[in-house]
Amino acid sequence: MRAPEACSAEPSSLPSSLPSAAPAYAPGSAPGSAPASASPPFPRYIQGALQRECALEFADWRWLCSHALDSEGAALEYFYLSPFYVEQASETLNERMRRGERLQADLQGLLFSVSYSNLDVLRAEAPQFFRAEARDRQAEAPTVSDFAARCTFFNAQAIFHITLLRRESARHGATRTLPLRVYAVVAGKIYRLPPLFDVLQQKMAAAMSHLETCFDLLQSRLARWSLADGYTWADRQTRETQRLGVRSPTGDAAEAEREDFGEAETVVTEVFRRPGSEVAARVLVEEQRLLAKEVSTLAEQRKAVDEKWRLAREAEAKLAAALEKTFGVYRQQKTAQLKQLAPSQQLAFLLEKRKLEAQAAERMQKPAQSHAV
């Protein structure tokens, strides 16, 4: 079964695989004979700018390794790096928003906006990240491994539809919004979605190609023409199988016929086939290896810092215990000395101490009074 060719956006440029309106052979001639009049060839297919843009894809693996597509704002920031946005960035209102300007509701121009995302489904499927976020906001910053897991989860499963809108004035001062193009962010790759007209035209071309293959099979295998009987329809292989008495191991003729024909295969036709990028895959593997190495290095550094902090706390606790022990010994010695003094000497000592404290208080008050004057 031949694969259908891509269809152009113009109705006049049809693929060469479509059957011609003229019959393949003239009536009265045997199948396989030369046609009476050859049909004119179809014009050569020329790929337009729309098909070329729809065949492009954009991915920045370095950006995806350091950011997570977990919000519509992150999807727009990632889309700003693509050539789909860079080519017309100067004409959009998004540049003014990125510069910090506040846009009015009636402002006219081009605007890229997120029209669809599956973040609600992803957040319901991965609640551990958000529980970790709430816990980290209360305790400490999230670890590098949690951030890497978050990036891997959302960048691989997030889907966004980014629509290019045109704001223009309508009647009575109203603002009308018209969608022009739709882009999709799937698994970290940005595509331009083809218009509905191109999709329908491609499907029609595929259907016509299958019909052409079916008619070729009917003409070459099932149809017979003779001057006496005209067209007759019968499977030649089935007649030969019955004539030779070929049977399957189970003795069923229908089973033998099914073995001859084989099972029908399901053919999946892609509207726009995009080749795989080996360079991007190698870059992704290299980035993942570097990121894993960096995560392990940071984990070792954190372990060393925790061990150093534990040793410092132990040394501080030992120093505090030694100081407390020294103060206790000092208090015991002072108490013992006071007990050894005579009562009169102890009283004189206390009076002398109070006198010295009063003199020190007077000396402290005099500079304060002179400064106030």
mmCIF file of C-alpha atoms in Angstrom:
data_model
loop_
_atom_site.group_PDB
_atom_site.id
_atom_site.type_symbol
_atom_site.label_atom_id
_atom_site.label_comp_id
_atom_site.label_asym_id
_atom_site.label_seq_id
_atom_site.Cartn_x
_atom_site.Cartn_y
_atom_site.Cartn_z
ATOM 1 C CA MET A 1 0.000 0.000 0.000
ATOM 2 C CA ARG A 2 1.586 3.297 -1.089
ATOM 3 C CA ALA A 3 1.867 6.099 1.449
ATOM 4 C CA PRO A 4 -0.020 9.253 0.423
ATOM 5 C CA GLU A 5 1.927 12.369 -0.411
ATOM 6 C CA ALA A 6 1.548 15.649 1.450
ATOM 7 C CA CYS A 7 -1.127 18.022 0.191
ATOM 8 C CA SER A 8 -0.629 21.673 -0.622
ATOM 9 C CA ALA A 9 -2.772 24.477 0.749
ATOM 10 C CA GLU A 10 -3.783 25.457 -2.797
ATOM 11 C CA PRO A 11 -6.587 23.433 -4.433
ATOM 12 C CA SER A 12 -4.903 23.527 -7.845
ATOM 13 C CA SER A 13 -1.717 21.739 -6.724
ATOM 14 C CA LEU A 14 -2.789 18.133 -6.167
ATOM 15 C CA PRO A 15 -0.440 15.217 -5.447
ATOM 16 C CA SER A 16 0.484 12.941 -8.288
ATOM 17 C CA SER A 17 -0.855 9.896 -6.413
ATOM 18 C CA LEU A 18 -4.504 10.884 -7.002
ATOM 19 C CA PRO A 19 -6.255 8.983 -9.812
ATOM 20 C CA SER A 20 -7.067 10.862 -12.977
ATOM 21 C CA ALA A 21 -10.631 11.561 -14.040
ATOM 22 C CA ALA A 22 -9.950 9.871 -17.409
ATOM 23 C CA PRO A 23 -10.264 6.036 -17.457
ATOM 24 C CA ALA A 24 -7.081 4.019 -17.200
ATOM 25 C CA TYR A 25 -8.045 2.047 -20.335
ATOM 26 C CA ALA A 26 -10.643 2.504 -23.018
ATOM 27 C CA PRO A 27 -13.816 0.388 -23.021
ATOM 28 C CA GLY A 28 -13.408 -2.715 -25.053
ATOM 29 C CA SER A 29 -9.701 -3.094 -24.419
ATOM 30 C CA ALA A 30 -8.163 -5.668 -22.144
ATOM 31 C CA PRO A 31 -6.783 -4.614 -18.811
ATOM 32 C CA GLY A 32 -3.115 -3.760 -18.961
ATOM 33 C CA SER A 33 -3.266 -2.595 -22.610
ATOM 34 C CA ALA A 34 -2.091 0.904 -23.560
ATOM 35 C CA PRO A 35 -4.713 3.626 -23.033
ATOM 36 C CA ALA A 36 -6.339 5.210 -26.041
ATOM 37 C CA SER A 37 -5.465 8.768 -24.993
ATOM 38 C CA ALA A 38 -3.013 9.646 -22.235
ATOM 39 C CA SER A 39 -4.335 12.058 -19.585
ATOM 40 C CA PRO A 40 -2.373 15.275 -19.004
ATOM 41 C CA PRO A 41 0.041 15.082 -16.044
ATOM 42 C CA PHE A 42 -0.695 16.844 -12.797
ATOM 43 C CA PRO A 43 1.327 19.995 -12.019
ATOM 44 C CA ARG A 44 4.407 19.485 -9.882
ATOM 45 C CA TYR A 45 3.806 19.809 -6.146
ATOM 46 C CA ILE A 46 5.526 22.839 -4.585
ATOM 47 C CA GLN A 47 5.673 23.063 -0.817
ATOM 48 C CA GLY A 48 4.397 26.403 0.456
ATOM 49 C CA ALA A 49 5.549 28.553 3.361
ATOM 50 C CA LEU A 50 2.759 27.165 5.556
ATOM 51 C CA GLN A 51 3.866 23.557 5.035
ATOM 52 C CA ARG A 52 7.498 24.480 5.680
ATOM 53 C CA GLU A 53 6.592 26.221 8.944
ATOM 54 C CA CYS A 54 4.350 23.345 10.057
ATOM 55 C CA ALA A 55 7.243 20.934 9.458
ATOM 56 C CA LEU A 56 9.489 22.836 11.899
ATOM 57 C CA GLU A 57 9.948 22.071 15.568
ATOM 58 C CA PHE A 58 11.868 23.918 18.297
ATOM 59 C CA ALA A 59 13.411 22.620 21.526
ATOM 60 C CA ASP A 60 15.932 24.175 23.926
ATOM 61 C CA TRP A 61 17.146 21.361 26.180
ATOM 62 C CA ARG A 62 19.480 23.607 28.185
ATOM 63 C CA TRP A 63 16.560 25.837 29.175
ATOM 64 C CA LEU A 64 14.393 22.825 30.009
ATOM 65 C CA CYS A 65 17.091 21.381 32.293
ATOM 66 C CA SER A 66 16.993 24.521 34.463
ATOM 67 C CA HIS A 67 13.275 25.439 34.270
ATOM 68 C CA ALA A 68 9.971 23.592 34.696
ATOM 69 C CA LEU A 69 6.922 24.079 32.459
ATOM 70 C CA ASP A 70 4.618 24.154 35.477
ATOM 71 C CA SER A 71 2.713 27.363 34.691
ATOM 72 C CA GLU A 72 1.359 29.325 31.758
ATOM 73 C CA GLY A 73 3.921 32.058 32.383
ATOM 74 C CA ALA A 74 6.768 29.537 32.111
ATOM 75 C CA ALA A 75 5.295 28.224 28.833
ATOM 76 C CA LEU A 76 5.205 31.763 27.399
ATOM 77 C CA GLU A 77 8.793 32.446 28.526
ATOM 78 C CA TYR A 78 9.874 29.244 26.754
ATOM 79 C CA PHE A 79 7.878 30.188 23.653
ATOM 80 C CA TYR A 80 9.650 33.572 23.534
ATOM 81 C CA LEU A 81 12.881 31.718 22.665
ATOM 82 C CA SER A 82 11.423 30.027 19.562
ATOM 83 C CA PRO A 83 11.739 31.416 16.016
ATOM 84 C CA PHE A 84 7.933 31.442 15.769
ATOM 85 C CA TYR A 85 7.940 34.378 18.202
ATOM 86 C CA VAL A 86 11.283 36.021 17.371
ATOM 87 C CA GLU A 87 10.306 36.679 13.739
ATOM 88 C CA GLN A 88 7.393 38.927 14.757
ATOM 89 C CA ALA A 89 8.347 39.947 18.299
ATOM 90 C CA SER A 90 8.533 43.657 17.442
ATOM 91 C CA GLU A 91 4.877 43.668 16.324
ATOM 92 C CA THR A 92 3.385 41.957 19.384
ATOM 93 C CA LEU A 93 2.025 43.326 22.636
ATOM 94 C CA ASN A 94 3.953 40.691 24.567
ATOM 95 C CA GLU A 95 7.169 42.697 24.190
ATOM 96 C CA ARG A 96 5.544 45.645 25.915
ATOM 97 C CA MET A 97 4.367 43.367 28.713
ATOM 98 C CA ARG A 98 7.888 41.970 29.098
ATOM 99 C CA ARG A 99 9.223 45.526 29.440
ATOM 100 C CA GLY A 100 6.862 46.032 32.374
ATOM 101 C CA GLU A 101 4.233 48.154 30.654
ATOM 102 C CA ARG A 102 0.629 47.837 31.707
ATOM 103 C CA LEU A 103 -1.653 47.080 28.758
ATOM 104 C CA GLN A 104 -5.142 48.476 28.451
ATOM 105 C CA ALA A 105 -8.066 46.207 27.614
ATOM 106 C CA ASP A 106 -8.804 48.103 24.375
ATOM 107 C CA LEU A 107 -5.202 48.167 23.101
ATOM 108 C CA GLN A 108 -4.916 46.901 19.516
ATOM 109 C CA GLY A 109 -2.211 44.648 18.083
ATOM 110 C CA LEU A 110 -0.943 41.057 18.063
ATOM 111 C CA LEU A 111 -0.903 39.056 21.294
ATOM 112 C CA PHE A 112 0.328 35.537 22.118
ATOM 113 C CA SER A 113 -1.801 33.942 24.832
ATOM 114 C CA VAL A 114 -2.118 30.455 26.349
ATOM 115 C CA SER A 115 -5.519 29.064 25.358
ATOM 116 C CA TYR A 116 -5.214 25.532 26.796
ATOM 117 C CA SER A 117 -3.075 23.577 29.257
ATOM 118 C CA ASN A 118 -3.312 20.277 31.133
ATOM 119 C CA LEU A 119 -1.743 21.571 34.351
ATOM 120 C CA ASP A 120 -4.861 20.760 36.391
ATOM 121 C CA VAL A 121 -4.577 17.083 35.450
ATOM 122 C CA LEU A 122 -0.832 16.977 36.110
ATOM 123 C CA ARG A 123 -1.182 18.644 39.499
ATOM 124 C CA ALA A 124 -3.804 16.075 40.468
ATOM 125 C CA GLU A 125 -1.533 13.232 39.340
ATOM 126 C CA ALA A 126 1.589 14.559 41.090
ATOM 127 C CA PRO A 127 0.512 16.013 44.460
ATOM 128 C CA GLN A 128 3.796 15.105 46.154
ATOM 129 C CA PHE A 129 5.571 18.020 44.486
ATOM 130 C CA PHE A 130 3.060 20.518 45.845
ATOM 131 C CA ARG A 131 3.082 18.974 49.306
ATOM 132 C CA ALA A 132 6.863 19.253 49.202
ATOM 133 C CA GLU A 133 6.541 22.905 48.146
ATOM 134 C CA ALA A 134 4.275 23.727 51.085
ATOM 135 C CA ARG A 135 6.560 21.880 53.476
ATOM 136 C CA ASP A 136 9.656 23.576 52.074
ATOM 137 C CA ARG A 137 8.099 27.023 52.350
ATOM 138 C CA GLN A 138 7.584 26.383 56.041
ATOM 139 C CA ALA A 139 10.912 24.676 56.712
ATOM 140 C CA GLU A 140 13.694 25.367 54.207
ATOM 141 C CA ALA A 141 14.449 25.676 50.481
ATOM 142 C CA PRO A 142 13.727 22.637 48.232
ATOM 143 C CA THR A 143 16.578 20.302 47.383
ATOM 144 C CA VAL A 144 18.164 20.032 43.945
ATOM 145 C CA SER A 145 16.876 16.484 43.447
ATOM 146 C CA ASP A 146 13.264 17.584 44.044
ATOM 147 C CA PHE A 147 13.661 20.402 41.525
ATOM 148 C CA ALA A 148 15.162 18.036 38.924
ATOM 149 C CA ALA A 149 12.276 15.586 39.408
ATOM 150 C CA ARG A 150 9.783 18.433 39.061
ATOM 151 C CA CYS A 151 11.417 19.612 35.802
ATOM 152 C CA THR A 152 11.460 16.089 34.380
ATOM 153 C CA PHE A 153 7.804 15.433 35.253
ATOM 154 C CA PHE A 154 6.282 18.657 33.914
ATOM 155 C CA ASN A 155 8.558 19.061 30.867
ATOM 156 C CA ALA A 156 7.746 15.525 29.692
ATOM 157 C CA GLN A 157 3.951 15.610 30.212
ATOM 158 C CA ALA A 158 2.835 19.247 30.032
ATOM 159 C CA ILE A 159 0.796 20.333 26.980
ATOM 160 C CA PHE A 160 0.093 23.962 26.102
ATOM 161 C CA HIS A 161 -1.773 25.620 23.229
ATOM 162 C CA ILE A 162 -0.518 29.139 22.484
ATOM 163 C CA THR A 163 -2.779 31.183 20.191
ATOM 164 C CA LEU A 164 -1.761 34.254 18.213
ATOM 165 C CA LEU A 165 -4.616 36.759 18.594
ATOM 166 C CA ARG A 166 -5.246 39.983 16.742
ATOM 167 C CA ARG A 167 -6.998 42.761 18.630
ATOM 168 C CA GLU A 168 -8.760 45.236 16.395
ATOM 169 C CA SER A 169 -11.477 47.795 16.789
ATOM 170 C CA ALA A 170 -15.069 46.884 15.985
ATOM 171 C CA ARG A 171 -18.265 48.871 15.838
ATOM 172 C CA HIS A 172 -19.339 51.188 18.649
ATOM 173 C CA GLY A 173 -15.810 51.330 20.071
ATOM 174 C CA ALA A 174 -15.648 47.635 21.006
ATOM 175 C CA THR A 175 -12.525 45.502 20.621
ATOM 176 C CA ARG A 176 -12.694 42.306 18.593
ATOM 177 C CA THR A 177 -10.240 39.428 19.064
ATOM 178 C CA LEU A 178 -9.486 37.159 16.103
ATOM 179 C CA PRO A 179 -7.385 33.950 16.394
ATOM 180 C CA LEU A 180 -4.775 33.734 13.627
ATOM 181 C CA ARG A 181 -2.477 30.813 14.444
ATOM 182 C CA VAL A 182 -2.158 28.091 17.052
ATOM 183 C CA TYR A 183 1.090 26.650 18.384
ATOM 184 C CA ALA A 184 1.508 23.610 20.627
ATOM 185 C CA VAL A 185 4.108 22.840 23.302
ATOM 186 C CA VAL A 186 4.270 19.050 23.690
ATOM 187 C CA ALA A 187 7.019 17.299 25.698
ATOM 188 C CA GLY A 188 9.209 20.394 25.565
ATOM 189 C CA LYS A 189 8.896 20.812 21.771
ATOM 190 C CA ILE A 190 7.081 23.668 20.024
ATOM 191 C CA TYR A 191 5.117 23.041 16.815
ATOM 192 C CA ARG A 192 2.908 25.061 14.505
ATOM 193 C CA LEU A 193 -0.471 23.323 14.244
ATOM 194 C CA PRO A 194 -1.649 22.893 10.642
ATOM 195 C CA PRO A 195 -4.941 24.518 9.572
ATOM 196 C CA LEU A 196 -8.070 22.402 9.312
ATOM 197 C CA PHE A 197 -8.124 22.818 5.524
ATOM 198 C CA ASP A 198 -4.684 21.207 5.164
ATOM 199 C CA VAL A 199 -5.626 18.333 7.469
ATOM 200 C CA LEU A 200 -8.825 17.583 5.543
ATOM 201 C CA GLN A 201 -6.998 17.806 2.218
ATOM 202 C CA GLN A 202 -4.311 15.415 3.462
ATOM 203 C CA LYS A 203 -6.930 12.930 4.675
ATOM 204 C CA MET A 204 -8.762 13.129 1.345
ATOM 205 C CA ALA A 205 -5.506 12.492 -0.512
ATOM 206 C CA ALA A 206 -4.827 9.451 1.692
ATOM 207 C CA ALA A 207 -8.353 8.107 1.064
ATOM 208 C CA MET A 208 -8.014 8.578 -2.702
ATOM 209 C CA SER A 209 -4.651 6.793 -2.633
ATOM 210 C CA HIS A 210 -6.231 3.826 -0.844
ATOM 211 C CA LEU A 211 -9.061 3.769 -3.403
ATOM 212 C CA GLU A 212 -6.511 3.807 -6.215
ATOM 213 C CA THR A 213 -4.727 0.839 -4.662
ATOM 214 C CA CYS A 214 -8.060 -0.974 -4.312
ATOM 215 C CA PHE A 215 -8.935 -0.416 -7.982
ATOM 216 C CA ASP A 216 -5.477 -1.606 -9.022
ATOM 217 C CA LEU A 217 -6.074 -4.799 -7.042
ATOM 218 C CA LEU A 218 -9.486 -5.309 -8.656
ATOM 219 C CA GLN A 219 -8.100 -4.814 -12.153
ATOM 220 C CA SER A 220 -5.036 -7.020 -11.737
ATOM 221 C CA ARG A 221 -6.482 -9.885 -9.692
ATOM 222 C CA LEU A 222 -10.267 -10.020 -9.472
ATOM 223 C CA ALA A 223 -11.585 -8.608 -12.780
ATOM 224 C CA ARG A 224 -11.660 -10.601 -16.031
ATOM 225 C CA TRP A 225 -13.000 -9.499 -19.392
ATOM 226 C CA SER A 226 -13.978 -11.573 -22.384
ATOM 227 C CA LEU A 227 -15.808 -10.848 -25.603
ATOM 228 C CA ALA A 228 -18.594 -13.301 -24.806
ATOM 229 C CA ASP A 229 -19.142 -12.680 -21.087
ATOM 230 C CA GLY A 230 -17.841 -9.141 -20.597
ATOM 231 C CA TYR A 231 -16.555 -8.445 -17.073
ATOM 232 C CA THR A 232 -16.542 -11.265 -14.541
ATOM 233 C CA TRP A 233 -15.385 -11.020 -10.929
ATOM 234 C CA ALA A 234 -13.607 -13.933 -9.329
ATOM 235 C CA ASP A 235 -10.402 -14.493 -7.421
ATOM 236 C CA ARG A 236 -7.944 -16.375 -9.612
ATOM 237 C CA GLN A 237 -5.906 -17.610 -6.675
ATOM 238 C CA THR A 238 -9.044 -19.005 -5.012
ATOM 239 C CA ARG A 239 -9.960 -20.944 -8.167
ATOM 240 C CA GLU A 240 -6.438 -22.299 -8.493
ATOM 241 C CA THR A 241 -6.443 -23.289 -4.824
ATOM 242 C CA GLN A 242 -9.731 -25.168 -5.215
ATOM 243 C CA ARG A 243 -8.576 -26.797 -8.460
ATOM 244 C CA LEU A 244 -5.334 -28.069 -6.987
ATOM 245 C CA GLY A 245 -7.051 -29.142 -3.776
ATOM 246 C CA VAL A 246 -4.709 -27.215 -1.520
ATOM 247 C CA ARG A 247 -5.881 -27.356 2.064
ATOM 248 C CA SER A 248 -4.598 -26.041 5.308
ATOM 249 C CA PRO A 249 -3.239 -28.450 7.973
ATOM 250 C CA THR A 250 -6.690 -28.378 9.579
ATOM 251 C CA GLY A 251 -8.420 -29.223 6.292
ATOM 252 C CA ASP A 252 -10.316 -25.916 6.063
ATOM 253 C CA ALA A 253 -10.285 -24.173 2.661
ATOM 254 C CA ALA A 254 -11.282 -20.845 4.196
ATOM 255 C CA GLU A 255 -8.290 -21.084 6.535
ATOM 256 C CA ALA A 256 -6.019 -21.724 3.550
ATOM 257 C CA GLU A 257 -7.454 -18.694 1.786
ATOM 258 C CA ARG A 258 -6.789 -16.560 4.864
ATOM 259 C CA GLU A 259 -3.228 -17.843 4.949
ATOM 260 C CA ASP A 260 -2.790 -16.879 1.279
ATOM 261 C CA PHE A 261 -4.104 -13.389 1.699
ATOM 262 C CA GLY A 262 -2.576 -12.773 5.146
ATOM 263 C CA GLU A 263 -3.971 -10.536 7.812
ATOM 264 C CA ALA A 264 -4.696 -6.944 6.950
ATOM 265 C CA GLU A 265 -2.191 -4.539 8.484
ATOM 266 C CA THR A 266 -3.174 -1.268 10.069
ATOM 267 C CA VAL A 267 -1.426 1.659 8.379
ATOM 268 C CA VAL A 268 -1.076 4.900 10.360
ATOM 269 C CA THR A 269 -0.465 7.927 8.159
ATOM 270 C CA GLU A 270 1.094 11.031 9.649
ATOM 271 C CA VAL A 271 -0.100 14.365 8.354
ATOM 272 C CA PHE A 272 3.313 16.008 8.791
ATOM 273 C CA ARG A 273 6.211 13.635 9.249
ATOM 274 C CA ARG A 274 9.105 15.051 11.266
ATOM 275 C CA PRO A 275 12.453 13.228 11.347
ATOM 276 C CA GLY A 276 14.003 12.453 14.707
ATOM 277 C CA SER A 277 16.843 14.656 15.882
ATOM 278 C CA GLU A 278 19.858 12.594 16.961
ATOM 279 C CA VAL A 279 21.785 15.728 17.915
ATOM 280 C CA ALA A 280 19.024 16.834 20.285
ATOM 281 C CA ALA A 281 18.933 13.363 21.851
ATOM 282 C CA ARG A 282 22.697 13.414 22.434
ATOM 283 C CA VAL A 283 22.480 16.915 23.911
ATOM 284 C CA LEU A 284 19.665 15.784 26.226
ATOM 285 C CA VAL A 285 21.669 12.769 27.432
ATOM 286 C CA GLU A 286 24.726 14.953 28.025
ATOM 287 C CA GLU A 287 22.695 17.546 29.922
ATOM 288 C CA GLN A 288 21.122 14.837 32.070
ATOM 289 C CA ARG A 289 24.553 13.391 32.846
ATOM 290 C CA LEU A 290 25.949 16.816 33.811
ATOM 291 C CA LEU A 291 22.872 17.567 35.912
ATOM 292 C CA ALA A 292 23.152 14.233 37.749
ATOM 293 C CA LYS A 293 26.841 14.903 38.411
ATOM 294 C CA GLU A 294 26.045 18.372 39.737
ATOM 295 C CA VAL A 295 23.303 16.969 41.977
ATOM 296 C CA SER A 296 25.695 14.387 43.448
ATOM 297 C CA THR A 297 28.363 17.079 44.029
ATOM 298 C CA LEU A 298 25.886 19.332 45.817
ATOM 299 C CA ALA A 299 24.678 16.418 47.940
ATOM 300 C CA GLU A 300 28.269 15.667 49.008
ATOM 301 C CA GLN A 301 28.864 19.341 49.813
ATOM 302 C CA ARG A 302 25.703 19.463 51.896
ATOM 303 C CA LYS A 303 26.758 16.321 53.753
ATOM 304 C CA ALA A 304 30.168 17.875 54.517
ATOM 305 C CA VAL A 305 28.548 21.121 55.728
ATOM 306 C CA ASP A 306 26.158 19.170 57.976
ATOM 307 C CA GLU A 307 29.083 17.234 59.475
ATOM 308 C CA LYS A 308 31.047 20.458 60.064
ATOM 309 C CA TRP A 309 28.033 22.084 61.701
ATOM 310 C CA ARG A 310 27.544 19.048 63.956
ATOM 311 C CA LEU A 311 31.177 19.192 65.119
ATOM 312 C CA ALA A 312 30.881 22.945 65.784
ATOM 313 C CA ARG A 313 27.750 22.403 67.882
ATOM 314 C CA GLU A 314 29.456 19.652 69.872
ATOM 315 C CA ALA A 315 32.488 21.914 70.532
ATOM 316 C CA GLU A 316 30.193 24.753 71.591
ATOM 317 C CA ALA A 317 28.325 22.468 73.982
ATOM 318 C CA LYS A 318 31.616 21.273 75.506
ATOM 319 C CA LEU A 319 32.823 24.888 75.942
ATOM 320 C CA ALA A 320 29.544 25.906 77.623
ATOM 321 C CA ALA A 321 29.806 22.945 80.000
ATOM 322 C CA ALA A 322 33.413 23.862 80.880
ATOM 323 C CA LEU A 323 32.448 27.500 81.566
ATOM 324 C CA GLU A 324 29.552 26.417 83.758
ATOM 325 C CA LYS A 325 31.876 24.124 85.688
ATOM 326 C CA THR A 326 34.412 26.971 86.136
ATOM 327 C CA PHE A 327 31.717 29.335 87.426
ATOM 328 C CA GLY A 328 30.581 26.690 89.895
ATOM 329 C CA VAL A 329 34.104 26.236 91.230
ATOM 330 C CA TYR A 330 34.501 30.029 91.544
ATOM 331 C CA ARG A 331 31.254 30.339 93.519
ATOM 332 C CA GLN A 332 32.294 27.546 95.836
ATOM 333 C CA GLN A 333 35.694 29.175 96.476
ATOM 334 C CA LYS A 334 34.106 32.579 97.144
ATOM 335 C CA THR A 335 31.620 31.065 99.586
ATOM 336 C CA ALA A 336 34.402 29.239 101.389
ATOM 337 C CA GLN A 337 36.495 32.441 101.723
ATOM 338 C CA LEU A 338 33.544 34.390 103.126
ATOM 339 C CA LYS A 339 32.884 31.674 105.669
ATOM 340 C CA GLN A 340 36.521 31.757 106.806
ATOM 341 C CA LEU A 341 36.455 35.524 107.573
ATOM 342 C CA ALA A 342 35.588 36.814 111.068
ATOM 343 C CA PRO A 343 32.195 38.456 111.544
ATOM 344 C CA SER A 344 33.677 41.923 111.928
ATOM 345 C CA GLN A 345 35.953 41.524 108.958
ATOM 346 C CA GLN A 346 33.042 40.223 106.867
ATOM 347 C CA LEU A 347 30.930 43.266 107.767
ATOM 348 C CA ALA A 348 33.786 45.657 106.985
ATOM 349 C CA PHE A 349 34.255 43.925 103.661
ATOM 350 C CA LEU A 350 30.586 44.368 102.752
ATOM 351 C CA LEU A 351 30.597 48.044 103.808
ATOM 352 C CA GLU A 352 33.699 48.710 101.743
ATOM 353 C CA LYS A 353 32.079 47.007 98.766
ATOM 354 C CA ARG A 354 28.923 49.158 99.047
ATOM 355 C CA LYS A 355 31.032 52.315 99.366
ATOM 356 C CA LEU A 356 32.940 51.466 96.219
ATOM 357 C CA GLU A 357 29.679 50.773 94.361
ATOM 358 C CA ALA A 358 28.240 54.174 95.483
ATOM 359 C CA GLN A 359 31.374 56.004 94.310
ATOM 360 C CA ALA A 360 31.199 54.265 90.950
ATOM 361 C CA ALA A 361 27.516 55.263 90.570
ATOM 362 C CA GLU A 362 28.350 58.928 91.348
ATOM 363 C CA ARG A 363 31.123 58.940 88.775
ATOM 364 C CA MET A 364 28.689 57.566 86.191
ATOM 365 C CA GLN A 365 26.027 60.229 86.994
ATOM 366 C CA LYS A 366 28.364 63.277 86.800
ATOM 367 C CA PRO A 367 29.252 62.927 83.079
ATOM 368 C CA ALA A 368 25.558 62.389 82.284
ATOM 369 C CA GLN A 369 24.531 65.610 84.121
ATOM 370 C CA SER A 370 27.289 67.684 82.477
ATOM 371 C CA HIS A 371 26.265 66.380 79.061
ATOM 372 C CA ALA A 372 22.612 67.323 79.745
ATOM 373 C CA VAL A 373 23.598 70.935 80.780
#
